[in-house]
Short mmCIF file of C-alpha atoms and ligand atoms in Angstrom, two decimals:
data_model
loop_
_atom_site.label_atom_id
_atom_site.label_comp_id
_atom_site.label_asym_id
_atom_site.label_seq_id
_atom_site.Cartn_x
_atom_site.Cartn_y
_atom_site.Cartn_z
CA MET A 1079 -19.04 -60.93 34.78
CA ASN A 1080 -16.73 -58.48 36.55
CA LEU A 1081 -18.37 -55.89 38.77
CA LYS A 1082 -17.10 -52.38 39.35
CA ASP A 1083 -18.48 -50.63 42.46
CA GLN A 1084 -18.98 -46.89 42.99
CA LYS A 1085 -15.42 -46.46 44.33
CA GLY A 1086 -14.11 -48.08 41.16
CA THR A 1087 -13.10 -51.34 42.85
CA ILE A 1088 -13.43 -54.31 40.49
CA THR A 1089 -14.53 -57.76 41.63
CA CYS A 1090 -12.97 -60.43 39.44
CA LYS A 1091 -11.42 -63.89 39.50
CA ALA A 1092 -7.84 -64.63 40.50
CA ALA A 1093 -5.78 -67.69 41.40
CA ILE A 1094 -4.87 -67.46 45.07
CA CYS A 1095 -2.13 -69.30 46.88
CA TRP A 1096 -3.11 -69.66 50.55
CA GLU A 1097 -0.17 -71.82 51.65
CA PRO A 1098 2.77 -73.67 50.11
CA ASP A 1099 2.31 -77.05 48.41
CA LYS A 1100 -1.50 -76.69 48.27
CA PRO A 1101 -3.55 -76.24 45.08
CA LEU A 1102 -4.36 -72.64 44.18
CA THR A 1103 -8.00 -71.63 44.52
CA VAL A 1104 -9.70 -69.54 41.84
CA GLU A 1105 -11.85 -67.09 43.77
CA GLU A 1106 -13.42 -63.66 43.49
CA ILE A 1107 -11.18 -60.89 44.75
CA GLN A 1108 -11.39 -57.11 44.88
CA VAL A 1109 -8.92 -55.06 42.85
CA GLU A 1110 -8.72 -51.38 43.81
CA PRO A 1111 -8.40 -48.58 41.26
CA PRO A 1112 -4.85 -47.55 40.40
CA SER A 1113 -3.21 -45.10 42.80
CA VAL A 1114 -0.75 -42.33 41.85
CA SER A 1115 1.60 -43.43 39.01
CA GLU A 1116 -0.20 -46.77 38.63
CA VAL A 1117 -2.35 -48.41 35.97
CA ARG A 1118 -5.00 -51.09 36.26
CA VAL A 1119 -4.78 -53.75 33.58
CA LYS A 1120 -7.24 -56.31 32.25
CA MET A 1121 -5.06 -59.36 31.69
CA LEU A 1122 -5.67 -61.13 28.37
CA CYS A 1123 -3.23 -63.96 28.94
CA ALA A 1124 -0.45 -64.95 31.30
CA SER A 1125 2.25 -67.61 31.30
CA ILE A 1126 4.21 -69.51 33.91
CA CYS A 1127 7.92 -68.96 34.60
CA HIS A 1128 9.88 -71.23 36.93
CA SER A 1129 10.20 -68.29 39.35
CA ASP A 1130 6.42 -68.57 39.99
CA ILE A 1131 6.92 -72.12 41.21
CA ILE A 1132 9.56 -71.12 43.76
CA ALA A 1133 7.52 -68.07 44.82
CA LEU A 1134 4.56 -70.36 45.59
CA GLN A 1135 6.89 -72.39 47.81
CA GLY A 1136 7.66 -69.23 49.78
CA PHE A 1137 10.97 -68.16 48.21
CA PRO A 1138 12.45 -65.77 49.18
CA LEU A 1139 9.61 -64.70 51.54
CA ALA A 1140 6.59 -66.71 52.65
CA LEU A 1141 3.79 -64.28 51.76
CA TYR A 1142 0.24 -65.66 51.84
CA PRO A 1143 -2.42 -65.28 50.59
CA ARG A 1144 -0.80 -64.26 47.37
CA VAL A 1145 -1.55 -63.98 43.64
CA VAL A 1146 1.58 -64.95 41.72
CA GLY A 1147 2.36 -64.71 38.01
CA HIS A 1148 4.66 -62.13 36.43
CA GLU A 1149 4.52 -63.03 32.74
CA GLY A 1150 1.51 -61.73 30.86
CA PHE A 1151 -0.10 -59.47 28.34
CA GLY A 1152 -3.01 -57.16 28.94
CA VAL A 1153 -4.84 -53.96 28.12
CA ILE A 1154 -4.92 -50.88 30.33
CA GLU A 1155 -8.37 -50.48 31.87
CA SER A 1156 -7.68 -47.26 33.81
CA VAL A 1157 -4.78 -44.99 34.74
CA GLY A 1158 -4.03 -43.30 38.05
CA GLU A 1159 -2.99 -39.72 38.68
CA GLY A 1160 0.31 -38.57 37.24
CA VAL A 1161 0.70 -41.39 34.71
CA GLU A 1162 2.44 -40.22 31.57
CA GLY A 1163 2.78 -41.99 28.23
CA LEU A 1164 0.12 -44.65 28.91
CA LYS A 1165 -3.62 -44.53 28.39
CA GLU A 1166 -6.73 -46.68 28.61
CA GLY A 1167 -6.71 -49.26 25.80
CA ASP A 1168 -2.92 -49.52 25.47
CA THR A 1169 -1.63 -53.09 25.23
CA ILE A 1170 1.17 -53.80 27.69
CA ILE A 1171 3.41 -56.38 29.27
CA PRO A 1172 4.48 -56.18 32.91
CA ALA A 1173 8.16 -55.78 33.77
CA VAL A 1174 9.68 -57.15 36.97
CA ILE A 1175 12.17 -54.29 37.24
CA GLY A 1176 11.80 -50.68 36.14
CA GLU A 1177 14.02 -48.12 34.46
CA CYS A 1178 13.87 -44.60 35.89
CA LYS A 1179 16.50 -43.27 33.43
CA GLU A 1180 17.74 -40.92 36.18
CA CYS A 1181 19.60 -43.04 38.75
CA PRO A 1182 23.38 -43.64 38.43
CA ASN A 1183 22.88 -47.09 36.89
CA CYS A 1184 20.20 -46.01 34.42
CA LYS A 1185 22.38 -43.07 33.40
CA THR A 1186 25.37 -45.24 32.53
CA GLY A 1187 23.17 -47.61 30.55
CA LYS A 1188 25.60 -50.41 31.42
CA THR A 1189 23.10 -52.36 33.49
CA ASN A 1190 19.38 -52.82 34.08
CA MET A 1191 19.78 -52.61 37.87
CA CYS A 1192 17.71 -49.47 38.38
CA TYR A 1193 18.06 -48.09 41.92
CA LYS A 1194 14.59 -46.60 41.93
CA PHE A 1195 12.68 -49.66 40.65
CA PRO A 1196 14.60 -52.77 41.80
CA LEU A 1197 13.13 -56.29 41.89
CA ASN A 1198 10.48 -56.05 44.59
CA PHE A 1199 10.20 -59.06 46.89
CA THR A 1200 7.88 -57.45 49.47
CA GLY A 1201 4.65 -58.53 47.78
CA LEU A 1202 3.49 -54.91 48.19
CA MET A 1203 3.14 -51.98 45.84
CA LEU A 1204 5.79 -49.25 46.11
CA ASP A 1205 3.77 -47.39 48.76
CA GLN A 1206 3.93 -50.59 50.90
CA THR A 1207 0.21 -51.38 50.53
CA THR A 1208 -1.66 -53.85 48.32
CA ARG A 1209 -4.32 -53.29 45.67
CA MET A 1210 -5.83 -56.77 45.99
CA SER A 1211 -7.99 -58.19 48.77
CA ILE A 1212 -10.43 -61.00 49.45
CA LYS A 1213 -13.31 -60.45 51.86
CA GLY A 1214 -11.36 -57.57 53.38
CA GLN A 1215 -8.12 -59.55 53.81
CA LYS A 1216 -5.13 -58.15 51.91
CA ILE A 1217 -3.55 -60.28 49.20
CA TYR A 1218 0.16 -60.05 48.44
CA HIS A 1219 1.35 -59.32 44.90
CA MET A 1220 4.31 -60.92 43.13
CA PHE A 1221 7.00 -58.43 41.98
CA THR A 1222 4.02 -56.01 41.86
CA CYS A 1223 2.82 -57.98 38.79
CA SER A 1224 0.35 -60.73 39.88
CA THR A 1225 -0.72 -61.70 36.41
CA PHE A 1226 -2.87 -64.70 37.43
CA SER A 1227 -5.76 -62.32 38.09
CA GLU A 1228 -8.31 -61.04 35.58
CA TYR A 1229 -7.34 -57.50 36.66
CA THR A 1230 -4.12 -56.33 38.27
CA VAL A 1231 -2.57 -53.01 39.26
CA LEU A 1232 0.97 -52.16 38.16
CA ASN A 1233 3.31 -49.24 38.70
CA SER A 1234 3.44 -47.38 35.39
CA ASN A 1235 7.25 -47.64 35.23
CA LEU A 1236 6.91 -51.42 35.48
CA VAL A 1237 4.83 -51.57 32.32
CA VAL A 1238 6.04 -51.74 28.74
CA LYS A 1239 3.63 -50.66 26.00
CA VAL A 1240 3.68 -53.11 23.09
CA ASN A 1241 2.41 -52.91 19.56
CA GLN A 1242 -1.07 -54.44 19.21
CA ALA A 1243 0.26 -56.43 16.24
CA ILE A 1244 2.08 -58.83 18.59
CA ASP A 1245 0.54 -62.23 19.34
CA PRO A 1246 -0.70 -62.18 22.94
CA TRP A 1247 1.26 -65.24 24.08
CA HIS A 1248 4.42 -64.07 22.33
CA ALA A 1249 4.18 -60.84 24.32
CA SER A 1250 3.62 -62.83 27.50
CA PHE A 1251 6.75 -64.96 26.91
CA LEU A 1252 8.76 -61.77 26.32
CA SER A 1253 7.77 -60.34 29.68
CA CYS A 1254 10.26 -62.56 31.54
CA GLY A 1255 11.68 -65.99 30.65
CA PHE A 1256 12.56 -65.73 26.96
CA SER A 1257 13.91 -62.18 27.33
CA THR A 1258 16.02 -63.23 30.31
CA GLY A 1259 17.80 -65.90 28.26
CA PHE A 1260 18.07 -63.77 25.14
CA GLY A 1261 19.36 -60.84 27.19
CA ALA A 1262 21.94 -62.95 29.05
CA VAL A 1263 23.60 -63.57 25.67
CA TRP A 1264 22.94 -60.15 24.13
CA LYS A 1265 23.27 -57.70 27.01
CA GLU A 1266 25.35 -59.53 29.62
CA ALA A 1267 27.80 -61.74 27.71
CA LYS A 1268 27.65 -59.67 24.51
CA ILE A 1269 29.02 -62.66 22.61
CA GLU A 1270 31.05 -62.24 19.44
CA GLN A 1271 30.13 -63.76 16.08
CA GLY A 1272 31.41 -67.32 15.81
CA SER A 1273 31.57 -67.87 19.60
CA SER A 1274 30.87 -71.26 21.11
CA VAL A 1275 28.25 -71.33 23.85
CA ALA A 1276 26.85 -73.91 26.26
CA ILE A 1277 23.37 -73.44 27.68
CA PHE A 1278 22.46 -75.40 30.80
CA GLY A 1279 18.68 -75.95 30.85
CA LEU A 1280 16.43 -75.57 27.81
CA GLY A 1281 13.26 -74.26 29.46
CA GLY A 1282 11.76 -70.85 28.77
CA VAL A 1283 14.97 -69.04 29.74
CA GLY A 1284 17.34 -71.50 28.05
CA VAL A 1285 15.45 -71.39 24.76
CA GLY A 1286 15.69 -67.59 24.89
CA ALA A 1287 19.46 -67.94 25.31
CA VAL A 1288 19.58 -70.26 22.29
CA ALA A 1289 17.66 -67.70 20.21
CA GLY A 1290 19.96 -64.92 21.45
CA ALA A 1291 23.03 -66.94 20.52
CA ARG A 1292 21.69 -67.61 17.04
CA SER A 1293 20.74 -63.96 16.58
CA LEU A 1294 24.33 -62.93 17.44
CA LYS A 1295 25.65 -65.62 15.08
CA ALA A 1296 27.27 -67.97 17.56
CA GLY A 1297 29.24 -70.73 15.84
CA ARG A 1298 28.26 -73.56 18.15
CA ILE A 1299 25.24 -73.66 20.48
CA ILE A 1300 25.37 -76.63 22.83
CA GLY A 1301 22.30 -77.29 25.00
CA ILE A 1302 22.28 -79.42 28.14
CA ASP A 1303 19.02 -80.84 29.49
CA LEU A 1304 17.80 -84.03 31.18
CA ASN A 1305 14.71 -83.91 28.99
CA GLU A 1306 15.27 -85.04 25.37
CA TYR A 1307 12.03 -83.34 24.24
CA LYS A 1308 13.67 -79.97 24.91
CA LYS A 1309 16.30 -80.81 22.26
CA SER A 1310 13.80 -80.55 19.39
CA LYS A 1311 12.19 -77.45 20.83
CA ALA A 1312 15.59 -75.74 21.18
CA GLU A 1313 16.70 -76.85 17.69
CA PHE A 1314 13.82 -74.78 16.32
CA PHE A 1315 15.55 -71.72 17.87
CA GLY A 1316 19.05 -72.61 16.65
CA LEU A 1317 20.53 -75.31 18.90
CA THR A 1318 23.37 -77.13 17.13
CA ASP A 1319 24.37 -79.80 19.70
CA PHE A 1320 22.70 -81.49 22.65
CA ILE A 1321 23.96 -83.22 25.80
CA ASN A 1322 21.77 -85.36 28.04
CA PRO A 1323 23.68 -85.55 31.37
CA ASN A 1324 22.03 -88.93 32.08
CA LYS A 1325 23.76 -90.43 29.05
CA LEU A 1326 27.37 -89.54 29.87
CA ASN A 1327 28.40 -92.82 31.51
CA GLY A 1328 30.02 -91.09 34.48
CA LYS A 1329 31.73 -88.36 32.46
CA SER A 1330 31.08 -84.80 33.69
CA ILE A 1331 29.11 -82.37 31.52
CA ALA A 1332 32.16 -80.08 31.38
CA ASP A 1333 34.32 -83.00 30.15
CA LYS A 1334 31.76 -83.71 27.42
CA VAL A 1335 31.68 -80.03 26.40
CA ARG A 1336 35.51 -80.02 26.18
CA GLU A 1337 35.40 -83.20 24.12
CA MET A 1338 33.07 -81.44 21.67
CA THR A 1339 35.26 -78.29 21.47
CA ASP A 1340 38.77 -79.59 20.71
CA GLY A 1341 39.51 -80.02 24.42
CA LEU A 1342 39.19 -76.27 25.12
CA GLY A 1343 35.67 -75.71 26.39
CA VAL A 1344 33.26 -73.01 25.22
CA ASP A 1345 33.71 -69.23 25.09
CA TYR A 1346 30.49 -68.63 27.02
CA SER A 1347 28.22 -70.68 29.25
CA PHE A 1348 24.77 -69.83 30.57
CA GLU A 1349 23.23 -71.50 33.63
CA CYS A 1350 19.46 -71.52 33.09
CA THR A 1351 18.18 -74.20 35.50
CA GLY A 1352 18.68 -72.82 39.03
CA VAL A 1353 20.19 -76.23 39.98
CA GLU A 1354 23.04 -75.49 42.39
CA SER A 1355 25.33 -78.30 41.23
CA LEU A 1356 25.29 -77.01 37.66
CA LEU A 1357 26.86 -73.65 38.54
CA ASN A 1358 30.37 -75.09 38.85
CA GLU A 1359 29.74 -77.38 35.88
CA ALA A 1360 28.90 -74.30 33.78
CA LEU A 1361 32.07 -72.55 34.98
CA ASP A 1362 34.19 -75.62 34.33
CA ALA A 1363 32.82 -75.94 30.78
CA THR A 1364 34.34 -72.62 29.61
CA LYS A 1365 37.79 -71.87 28.19
CA THR A 1366 40.74 -71.32 30.50
CA GLY A 1367 41.86 -67.70 30.47
CA SER A 1368 38.80 -66.17 28.83
CA GLY A 1369 35.64 -68.15 29.58
CA VAL A 1370 32.59 -66.18 30.75
CA THR A 1371 29.66 -67.76 32.59
CA VAL A 1372 26.36 -65.98 33.10
CA PHE A 1373 24.04 -67.26 35.84
CA THR A 1374 20.36 -66.66 35.18
CA GLY A 1375 18.88 -69.52 37.22
CA ALA A 1376 17.37 -68.61 40.59
CA VAL A 1377 19.24 -70.85 43.03
CA VAL A 1378 17.29 -70.95 46.30
CA GLN A 1379 20.37 -71.47 48.50
CA LYS A 1380 21.77 -68.20 49.86
CA HIS A 1381 25.38 -69.41 49.76
CA VAL A 1382 26.77 -71.54 46.96
CA PRO A 1383 30.30 -73.00 46.96
CA ILE A 1384 32.26 -72.01 43.85
CA LEU A 1385 35.35 -73.88 42.65
CA TYR A 1386 37.75 -71.04 43.29
CA TRP A 1387 40.51 -72.45 41.09
CA THR A 1388 38.29 -72.22 38.03
CA LEU A 1389 38.25 -68.44 38.60
CA MET A 1390 42.02 -68.37 39.16
CA ALA A 1391 42.20 -69.85 35.68
CA GLY A 1392 41.09 -66.48 34.34
CA LYS A 1393 37.37 -67.15 34.06
CA THR A 1394 34.53 -64.73 34.82
CA ILE A 1395 31.11 -65.31 36.40
CA LYS A 1396 28.24 -62.86 36.13
CA GLY A 1397 24.75 -62.95 37.56
CA CYS A 1398 21.82 -61.01 36.18
CA LEU A 1399 18.15 -60.20 36.45
CA MET A 1400 16.07 -60.27 33.27
CA GLY A 1401 19.28 -61.01 31.36
CA GLY A 1402 20.38 -57.38 31.75
CA VAL A 1403 17.44 -56.27 29.57
CA ARG A 1404 16.30 -52.70 30.36
CA PRO A 1405 12.51 -52.67 30.20
CA HIS A 1406 12.15 -49.38 28.34
CA SER A 1407 15.38 -49.19 26.33
CA ASP A 1408 15.78 -52.86 25.31
CA LEU A 1409 12.53 -54.81 25.69
CA PRO A 1410 10.73 -52.93 22.88
CA GLN A 1411 13.56 -54.04 20.55
CA LEU A 1412 12.81 -57.68 21.40
CA CYS A 1413 9.10 -57.06 20.77
CA THR A 1414 9.96 -55.64 17.33
CA LYS A 1415 12.20 -58.63 16.52
CA CYS A 1416 9.30 -60.89 17.54
CA ILE A 1417 6.76 -59.05 15.37
CA ASN A 1418 9.25 -59.19 12.47
CA LYS A 1419 9.54 -62.97 13.00
CA GLU A 1420 13.29 -62.85 13.70
CA PHE A 1421 12.29 -65.61 16.11
CA ASP A 1422 8.95 -67.39 16.20
CA LEU A 1423 7.68 -67.80 19.73
CA ASP A 1424 4.99 -70.24 18.54
CA GLY A 1425 7.88 -72.67 18.89
CA MET A 1426 7.69 -72.31 22.68
CA LEU A 1427 3.97 -72.78 23.21
CA THR A 1428 3.04 -76.33 24.13
CA HIS A 1429 -0.16 -75.92 26.19
CA GLN A 1430 -3.01 -73.50 26.82
CA VAL A 1431 -5.42 -73.56 29.75
CA ASP A 1432 -8.10 -71.28 31.19
CA LEU A 1433 -7.60 -69.50 34.52
CA ASN A 1434 -9.98 -72.01 36.16
CA GLU A 1435 -7.50 -74.77 35.24
CA ILE A 1436 -4.45 -73.06 36.73
CA ASN A 1437 -3.51 -76.07 38.88
CA HIS A 1438 -3.52 -78.23 35.77
CA ALA A 1439 -1.12 -75.72 34.21
CA PHE A 1440 1.39 -76.25 37.03
CA GLU A 1441 0.95 -80.03 36.68
CA LEU A 1442 1.57 -79.81 32.93
CA LEU A 1443 4.95 -78.18 33.62
CA LYS A 1444 6.06 -81.42 35.28
CA GLN A 1445 5.26 -83.38 32.11
CA PRO A 1446 8.15 -84.11 29.75
CA GLU A 1447 6.43 -82.69 26.66
CA CYS A 1448 5.82 -79.24 28.09
CA LEU A 1449 7.83 -76.10 27.47
CA LYS A 1450 5.51 -73.19 28.08
CA VAL A 1451 1.91 -72.99 29.31
CA VAL A 1452 -0.28 -70.02 28.45
CA VAL A 1453 -3.14 -69.18 30.79
CA ASN A 1454 -6.06 -67.60 28.92
CA MET A 1455 -7.67 -64.99 31.11
CA GLY A 1456 -10.97 -64.92 29.22
N1 LIG B 414 17.55 -64.15 36.50
C1 LIG B 414 16.30 -63.89 36.14
O1 LIG B 414 15.92 -62.73 35.96
C2 LIG B 414 15.35 -65.02 35.89
C3 LIG B 414 14.24 -64.83 35.07
C4 LIG B 414 13.42 -65.92 34.78
C5 LIG B 414 13.70 -67.15 35.34
N2 LIG B 414 14.77 -67.28 36.17
C6 LIG B 414 15.15 -68.59 36.71
O2 LIG B 414 15.74 -69.29 35.63
C7 LIG B 414 15.59 -70.71 35.83
C8 LIG B 414 14.94 -71.32 34.60
O3 LIG B 414 13.61 -70.84 34.46
P1 LIG B 414 12.66 -71.49 33.35
O4 LIG B 414 11.35 -70.79 33.45
O5 LIG B 414 13.37 -71.58 32.06
O6 LIG B 414 12.52 -72.96 33.95
P2 LIG B 414 12.00 -74.29 33.23
O7 LIG B 414 11.52 -75.16 34.32
O8 LIG B 414 11.12 -73.94 32.08
O9 LIG B 414 13.34 -74.91 32.59
C9 LIG B 414 14.35 -75.50 33.33
C10 LIG B 414 15.00 -76.56 32.42
O10 LIG B 414 16.12 -77.11 33.11
C11 LIG B 414 16.12 -78.52 32.91
N3 LIG B 414 16.83 -79.13 34.04
C12 LIG B 414 16.41 -79.23 35.33
N4 LIG B 414 17.35 -79.84 36.07
C13 LIG B 414 18.38 -80.13 35.24
C14 LIG B 414 19.63 -80.79 35.40
N5 LIG B 414 20.01 -81.24 36.61
N6 LIG B 414 20.43 -80.92 34.32
C15 LIG B 414 20.04 -80.45 33.10
N7 LIG B 414 18.86 -79.84 32.88
C16 LIG B 414 18.05 -79.69 33.93
C17 LIG B 414 14.65 -78.89 32.85
O11 LIG B 414 14.44 -80.14 32.17
C18 LIG B 414 14.06 -77.71 32.09
O12 LIG B 414 14.07 -77.94 30.68
C19 LIG B 414 14.76 -70.84 37.11
O13 LIG B 414 15.65 -70.98 38.20
C20 LIG B 414 14.05 -69.49 37.20
O14 LIG B 414 13.64 -69.20 38.51
C21 LIG B 414 15.61 -66.26 36.45
ZN1 LIG B 415 17.10 -46.07 37.48
ZN1 LIG B 416 10.26 -65.03 35.44
#
């Protein structure tokens, strides 16, 4: 049972990372009431994105102890002063970036890179303090989300209200990975009907890119993954062709893509693994003169060599966060598409665990027959 003291602080369970490469410990922590412009949320479920794995390893900052997790679905338990448009009982998903609608970037609507609510790597809330602690010791947040806790505090701009009709785990998948891939195709590349696309990596993000490509009526959707199981999962979302790089007998992936596209390469490629060596492969796989590559993968190296001559051949590279999806202007549209079954996110769910089994969830992700793990928060 979760206890709320006289000051409104809640004692509840959360998965804590104390140091890299060590199992998480599920322990009781204290979660303060929401401060100005914040909401406190009872998490109903959460899911794991690859970015959680690299955050646990200390990328880009080694912040411990920490509660990670940034995909999830929950219900607002209380609201802080000055919160508008959200109330107790609303069902929400967290967003890793906000949308103030007033800064130069929000005003143009061309990008989701809000100046006021950028991706927050500090592990702190916007006032540079934390809302979580254990025995008096502060606990760092992740992107001010920290969904692997029964209760969490979020800035109200970094929250998207969703229709209660949505399935909890569908909503959770939409809060990062799937939307990132879908958005990369929809908002960043803005592909034309009939385009050919190559998607490197068919995990949560890659499958979202496949669904985005099908939704925009791509002609050919080629997926590249070392794991054959991902082929069938991605086919459910619209994949038309599959390449296993381990079965190319020394040929490069880009050569294989050209072979499949009359020697030309694809119109668009999407890097969704975060594997450094695949960045140039994704660039190389596109058409000379017009190819566009969107990087979504989080490569941990700060500097990455790019084959300059591929750019001289008239190609374009773009990077993005959340696939260019604006949390308030675009994400609700994806939620509506999901409720209307324009894509069925049941096709992503392979495993469910309880919060107490969180380490098992991370182990499952290393298994070949795993695409997405949902953590039930009880
Ligand atoms: N830009 C953003 O806003 C954003 C958002 C979410 C995730 N990410 C990043 O996107 C990447 C993918 O995240 P995810 O949750 O889909 O990860 P995931 O682990 O679910 O999927 C990665 C897929 O890539 C495949 N893969 C790995 N190495 C490969 C190789 N050498 N060749 C071919 N396939 C290979 C794996 O088999 C797996 O299917 C990660 O780097 C993550 O940190 C970025
Ligand atoms: Zn803004
Ligand atoms: Zn993510």
